[in-house]
Amino acid sequence: MSAVRPVAVRSLRPLRLATLAVAAASSLLAAPVLAQSAPVDPNAPPMPVPNANGNTVTVAVAGAWLPDYEGSNDYSLTPAPAAIGTLGGVSFQVLGNRASVDLIAEPTDAKWDFQAGPVGLVNFNRVSRKGIDDPRVKALPTTSTALELGGYVGVGKVGVITSDYDKLTVSVSYRYDVTGIHDSGVIQPSISYYTPLSTKAAIGIFGSAEKVEREYGRTYFDVRPQDVAASGLPAFRTRGGWKNYVVGFAGTYSLTGDLLHGFKVIAGGTYKRMLNDFGDTPIVSIAGSRDQWLGAVGIGYTF
């Protein structure tokens, strides 16, 4: 790994902002597109947005290899958009069907990044049979689109391992369905680490988990007795608890300019493991898989 040396004031800013491009890349891997047939995997944590003076925005789109639904073992290639940036001192992320805002502005040279703000997610999991290949799951009743709103808090430390510019962040978020579809809450702790390799390249790793309430499991993972004949799956009643954990990596490399301006290529992947009743339900254990793999490659542009 090459050392990162500040050679000018302007070169410092791309290094500070290297995690912005990586955050966009890794978030693309775990955020589905806004389509009813897309699976929902909201395990990208609210990523740390680097501190910066002035405004900066990165937009990206990738080809993402995603499961047909949460717990599926059938995959499809789907476009996945994202935007992440800082405007007027307020940092934001729009990652597929998820959005968050960090309302705490920090000075550029801050070693600690305190984060707090709202988070929202539109849950499209199994709202349509289109895009679900497994005939057994396709025979089950569809759900309706749920809007989950809440907030998150977190703290990041700059300059921890590899250089003065890497960043370790821990956070926790809580969302609740305000539309009454699953009428329950989701708690998501997360941890992420990002480091620039130069003014043109950066890499990151992250992990998260989700704990959901009982009605969430019953809405998306139950097999009701009246649906056994049509689906061929045995009846199953889901309890709440820890639903899954996710680990992943991502990287980015600037094609033009540096990590602060211009085009960049992004790539990465995640592994998710379904836990407890969410791995035991026939929707996953028979028709799908406890092991969930996601990958994406795409292009981003930083203004």
Coordinates of C-alpha atoms in Angstrom, one line a residue:
M1 CA 0.0 0.0 0.0
S2 CA 1.5 3.3 -1.0
A3 CA 1.9 6.1 1.5
V4 CA -0.5 9.0 1.2
R5 CA 1.4 12.3 1.4
P6 CA -0.2 15.8 1.2
V7 CA 1.7 17.6 -1.5
A8 CA -0.5 20.7 -1.7
V9 CA -3.6 22.2 -0.1
R10 CA -5.7 21.1 -3.0
S11 CA -4.4 17.5 -2.8
L12 CA -5.5 17.2 0.8
R13 CA -9.2 17.7 -0.2
P14 CA -9.4 14.7 -2.6
L15 CA -7.8 12.6 0.1
R16 CA -10.3 13.8 2.7
L17 CA -13.1 13.1 0.1
A18 CA -11.8 9.7 -1.0
T19 CA -14.3 8.0 1.3
L20 CA -17.1 9.8 -0.6
A21 CA -16.6 7.8 -3.7
V22 CA -16.1 4.6 -1.8
A23 CA -19.3 5.2 0.2
A24 CA -21.2 5.6 -3.0
A25 CA -19.7 2.5 -4.5
S26 CA -20.4 0.3 -1.5
S27 CA -23.9 1.7 -1.0
L28 CA -24.8 0.8 -4.6
L29 CA -24.1 -2.8 -3.8
A30 CA -26.7 -3.1 -1.1
A31 CA -29.4 -0.6 -2.2
P32 CA -32.0 -1.8 -4.8
V33 CA -33.4 0.3 -7.5
L34 CA -36.8 1.9 -7.3
A35 CA -38.7 -0.8 -9.0
Q36 CA -41.5 -3.0 -7.6
S37 CA -39.8 -6.1 -8.8
A38 CA -36.5 -5.3 -7.2
P39 CA -35.4 -7.1 -4.0
V40 CA -35.0 -5.0 -0.9
D41 CA -31.7 -5.3 1.0
P42 CA -31.4 -2.1 3.1
N43 CA -28.2 -3.2 4.8
A44 CA -26.0 -0.4 3.5
P45 CA -25.5 1.7 6.7
P46 CA -25.7 5.5 6.6
M47 CA -22.2 5.9 5.3
P48 CA -19.9 8.5 6.7
V49 CA -19.8 11.5 4.4
P50 CA -16.4 13.3 4.4
N51 CA -16.1 16.8 5.8
A52 CA -15.6 19.4 3.2
N53 CA -15.7 23.2 2.7
G54 CA -18.1 24.1 0.0
N55 CA -20.4 21.8 -2.0
T56 CA -19.6 18.5 -3.5
V57 CA -21.9 15.8 -5.1
T58 CA -21.1 12.4 -6.5
V59 CA -23.7 10.6 -8.7
A60 CA -23.2 7.0 -9.8
V61 CA -25.0 4.1 -11.5
A62 CA -23.9 0.5 -11.5
G63 CA -25.0 -2.8 -12.8
A64 CA -25.9 -4.8 -9.7
W65 CA -26.3 -8.5 -9.4
L66 CA -29.1 -8.9 -6.8
P67 CA -31.4 -11.6 -5.5
D68 CA -35.0 -11.6 -6.7
Y69 CA -36.3 -11.0 -3.2
E70 CA -34.8 -11.0 0.3
G71 CA -33.7 -14.6 0.8
S72 CA -33.9 -15.7 -2.8
N73 CA -31.4 -17.9 -4.6
D74 CA -32.3 -16.5 -8.0
Y75 CA -30.4 -13.4 -9.2
S76 CA -30.8 -10.8 -11.8
L77 CA -28.8 -7.9 -13.2
T78 CA -30.4 -4.5 -12.2
P79 CA -29.3 -0.9 -12.6
A80 CA -28.6 0.7 -9.2
P81 CA -28.4 4.5 -8.9
A82 CA -27.0 6.6 -6.0
A83 CA -26.1 10.2 -5.0
I84 CA -24.0 11.3 -2.1
G85 CA -22.6 14.7 -1.2
T86 CA -22.5 17.9 1.0
L87 CA -24.5 21.0 0.3
G88 CA -24.3 24.0 2.6
G89 CA -22.6 22.0 5.3
V90 CA -25.3 19.3 5.3
S91 CA -24.4 15.9 4.1
F92 CA -26.9 13.6 2.4
Q93 CA -27.2 10.2 0.7
V94 CA -29.8 8.9 -1.7
L95 CA -29.0 5.3 -2.3
G96 CA -31.6 3.5 -4.4
N97 CA -34.7 3.3 -2.2
R98 CA -33.0 4.7 0.9
A99 CA -32.1 8.3 1.9
S100 CA -30.4 9.8 4.9
V101 CA -29.1 13.2 6.0
D102 CA -26.3 14.1 8.5
L103 CA -27.3 17.4 10.1
I104 CA -24.1 17.8 12.1
A105 CA -21.6 19.8 10.2
E106 CA -17.9 19.4 11.1
P107 CA -14.8 21.5 10.3
T108 CA -12.6 20.2 7.5
D109 CA -9.7 19.3 9.9
A110 CA -11.9 17.6 12.5
K111 CA -10.6 14.2 13.7
W112 CA -14.0 13.2 15.0
D113 CA -17.1 13.2 12.9
F114 CA -20.3 13.2 14.9
Q115 CA -23.4 12.2 12.9
A116 CA -27.1 12.4 13.5
G117 CA -30.1 12.9 11.3
P118 CA -33.2 11.4 9.6
V119 CA -33.2 8.2 7.5
G120 CA -36.0 6.8 5.3
L121 CA -36.5 3.7 3.2
V122 CA -39.2 2.6 0.8
N123 CA -39.6 -1.1 1.2
F124 CA -40.6 -2.8 -2.1
N125 CA -39.9 -6.4 -0.9
R126 CA -42.2 -8.8 -2.8
V127 CA -44.7 -6.1 -3.8
S128 CA -44.9 -7.7 -7.3
R129 CA -44.6 -11.2 -8.7
K130 CA -42.7 -9.7 -11.6
G131 CA -39.0 -10.5 -11.4
I132 CA -39.5 -13.5 -9.0
D133 CA -38.4 -16.7 -10.7
D134 CA -39.3 -19.3 -8.1
P135 CA -42.9 -20.4 -8.8
R136 CA -43.5 -21.3 -5.1
V137 CA -42.7 -17.8 -3.8
K138 CA -44.5 -16.3 -6.8
A139 CA -47.7 -18.1 -5.7
L140 CA -47.6 -16.5 -2.3
P141 CA -49.6 -13.2 -1.7
T142 CA -47.8 -10.1 -2.6
T143 CA -47.1 -7.3 -0.1
S144 CA -47.7 -3.5 -0.4
T145 CA -45.1 -0.8 -0.5
A146 CA -44.0 0.3 3.0
L147 CA -42.4 3.6 4.0
E148 CA -40.0 3.3 6.9
L149 CA -38.9 6.5 8.6
G150 CA -36.6 7.1 11.5
G151 CA -33.2 8.4 12.4
Y152 CA -29.6 7.5 13.1
V153 CA -26.6 8.5 15.2
G154 CA -23.0 7.7 14.7
V155 CA -19.4 8.8 15.3
G156 CA -16.4 8.5 13.0
K157 CA -12.6 8.8 13.8
V158 CA -10.3 10.1 11.1
G159 CA -6.6 8.9 11.1
V160 CA -6.8 5.6 12.9
I161 CA -4.7 2.9 11.0
T162 CA -3.1 3.5 7.7
S163 CA -2.7 7.3 7.4
D164 CA -4.0 10.6 8.6
Y165 CA -6.9 10.3 6.2
D166 CA -8.5 6.9 6.8
K167 CA -11.8 6.7 8.8
L168 CA -13.5 4.3 11.1
T169 CA -17.2 4.8 11.8
V170 CA -19.8 3.2 14.0
S171 CA -23.5 4.0 13.8
V172 CA -27.0 2.8 14.7
S173 CA -30.3 3.6 13.0
Y174 CA -34.0 2.9 13.7
R175 CA -36.8 2.9 11.2
Y176 CA -40.5 2.3 11.7
D177 CA -43.2 1.6 9.0
V178 CA -45.5 4.6 9.0
T179 CA -47.8 3.2 6.3
G180 CA -49.1 0.2 8.4
I181 CA -47.9 -2.4 6.0
H182 CA -45.7 -4.3 8.4
D183 CA -46.3 -1.8 11.3
S184 CA -43.0 -2.6 13.0
G185 CA -39.5 -1.3 13.6
V186 CA -36.0 -2.1 12.3
I187 CA -32.8 -1.5 14.3
Q188 CA -29.5 -1.5 12.3
P189 CA -26.1 -1.2 13.9
S190 CA -23.2 -0.8 11.5
I191 CA -19.4 -0.3 11.3
S192 CA -17.3 0.9 8.3
Y193 CA -13.7 1.6 7.5
Y194 CA -12.4 3.5 4.5
T195 CA -8.9 4.5 3.4
P196 CA -7.5 6.4 0.5
L197 CA -4.6 4.7 -1.3
S198 CA -3.7 7.8 -3.3
T199 CA -5.5 10.9 -4.7
K200 CA -7.0 8.6 -7.4
A201 CA -7.9 5.3 -5.5
A202 CA -9.7 4.3 -2.3
I203 CA -11.0 1.1 -0.7
G204 CA -13.4 0.3 2.1
I205 CA -14.9 -2.5 4.2
F206 CA -18.1 -2.5 6.2
G207 CA -20.5 -4.6 8.2
S208 CA -24.0 -4.3 9.6
A209 CA -26.9 -6.3 11.0
E210 CA -30.7 -5.9 11.3
K211 CA -33.0 -6.7 14.2
V212 CA -36.7 -6.5 13.3
E213 CA -40.0 -6.8 15.2
R214 CA -42.4 -9.7 14.9
E215 CA -44.8 -8.1 12.4
Y216 CA -42.0 -7.5 10.0
G217 CA -41.2 -11.2 9.9
R218 CA -44.9 -12.2 9.5
T219 CA -45.4 -9.8 6.6
Y220 CA -42.4 -10.8 4.5
F221 CA -41.4 -14.3 5.7
D222 CA -44.6 -16.2 6.9
V223 CA -46.2 -19.0 4.9
R224 CA -49.9 -19.0 6.0
P225 CA -51.8 -22.3 6.2
Q226 CA -54.2 -21.0 3.4
D227 CA -51.2 -20.5 1.1
V228 CA -49.7 -24.0 1.5
A229 CA -51.7 -25.6 -1.3
A230 CA -50.9 -22.9 -3.9
S231 CA -47.2 -22.6 -3.1
G232 CA -46.3 -26.1 -2.1
L233 CA -44.4 -24.7 0.9
P234 CA -45.1 -25.8 4.5
A235 CA -46.8 -23.4 6.8
F236 CA -44.4 -21.2 8.9
R237 CA -45.0 -18.5 11.5
T238 CA -42.1 -16.1 11.9
R239 CA -41.0 -14.4 15.1
G240 CA -39.0 -11.2 15.5
G241 CA -35.3 -10.9 16.3
W242 CA -32.0 -10.7 14.4
K243 CA -32.8 -11.0 10.7
N244 CA -29.3 -11.0 9.1
Y245 CA -25.8 -9.7 9.1
V246 CA -23.8 -8.3 6.1
V247 CA -20.1 -7.9 5.4
G248 CA -18.8 -6.2 2.3
F249 CA -16.0 -4.3 0.5
A250 CA -15.8 -1.7 -2.2
G251 CA -13.2 0.2 -4.2
T252 CA -13.0 3.2 -6.5
Y253 CA -10.5 4.5 -9.0
S254 CA -10.5 7.9 -10.8
L255 CA -10.5 7.7 -14.5
T256 CA -10.2 11.5 -15.0
G257 CA -8.9 14.1 -12.5
D258 CA -8.9 12.8 -8.9
L259 CA -11.3 11.6 -6.3
L260 CA -12.7 15.1 -5.9
H261 CA -13.6 15.7 -9.6
G262 CA -14.4 13.7 -12.6
F263 CA -15.3 10.2 -13.6
K264 CA -14.4 7.1 -11.5
V265 CA -15.0 3.4 -11.8
I266 CA -16.6 1.7 -8.8
A267 CA -16.8 -2.0 -7.8
G268 CA -17.5 -4.2 -4.8
G269 CA -19.5 -7.0 -3.3
T270 CA -21.4 -8.1 -0.1
Y271 CA -22.2 -11.3 1.7
K272 CA -25.4 -11.5 3.7
R273 CA -26.4 -14.4 6.0
M274 CA -30.1 -14.8 7.0
L275 CA -30.5 -15.7 10.7
N276 CA -32.9 -17.4 13.0
D277 CA -36.5 -17.7 11.8
F278 CA -35.6 -15.6 8.7
G279 CA -33.2 -18.3 7.6
D280 CA -35.5 -21.2 8.7
T281 CA -38.7 -19.9 6.9
P282 CA -39.5 -22.1 3.8
I283 CA -39.3 -19.0 1.7
V284 CA -35.6 -19.0 2.4
S285 CA -34.6 -22.5 3.5
I286 CA -36.5 -24.4 0.8
A287 CA -37.2 -21.9 -2.0
G288 CA -34.2 -19.7 -1.4
S289 CA -30.9 -19.6 0.4
R290 CA -29.6 -18.3 3.8
D291 CA -26.5 -17.1 1.9
Q292 CA -27.0 -14.0 -0.1
W293 CA -24.4 -12.6 -2.5
L294 CA -24.5 -9.1 -4.1
G295 CA -22.0 -7.5 -6.5
A296 CA -21.8 -4.3 -8.6
V297 CA -19.6 -2.5 -11.1
G298 CA -20.4 1.0 -12.3
I299 CA -19.4 4.5 -13.1
G300 CA -19.6 7.6 -10.9
Y301 CA -19.0 11.3 -11.4
T302 CA -18.0 13.9 -8.8
F303 CA -19.0 17.5 -9.3

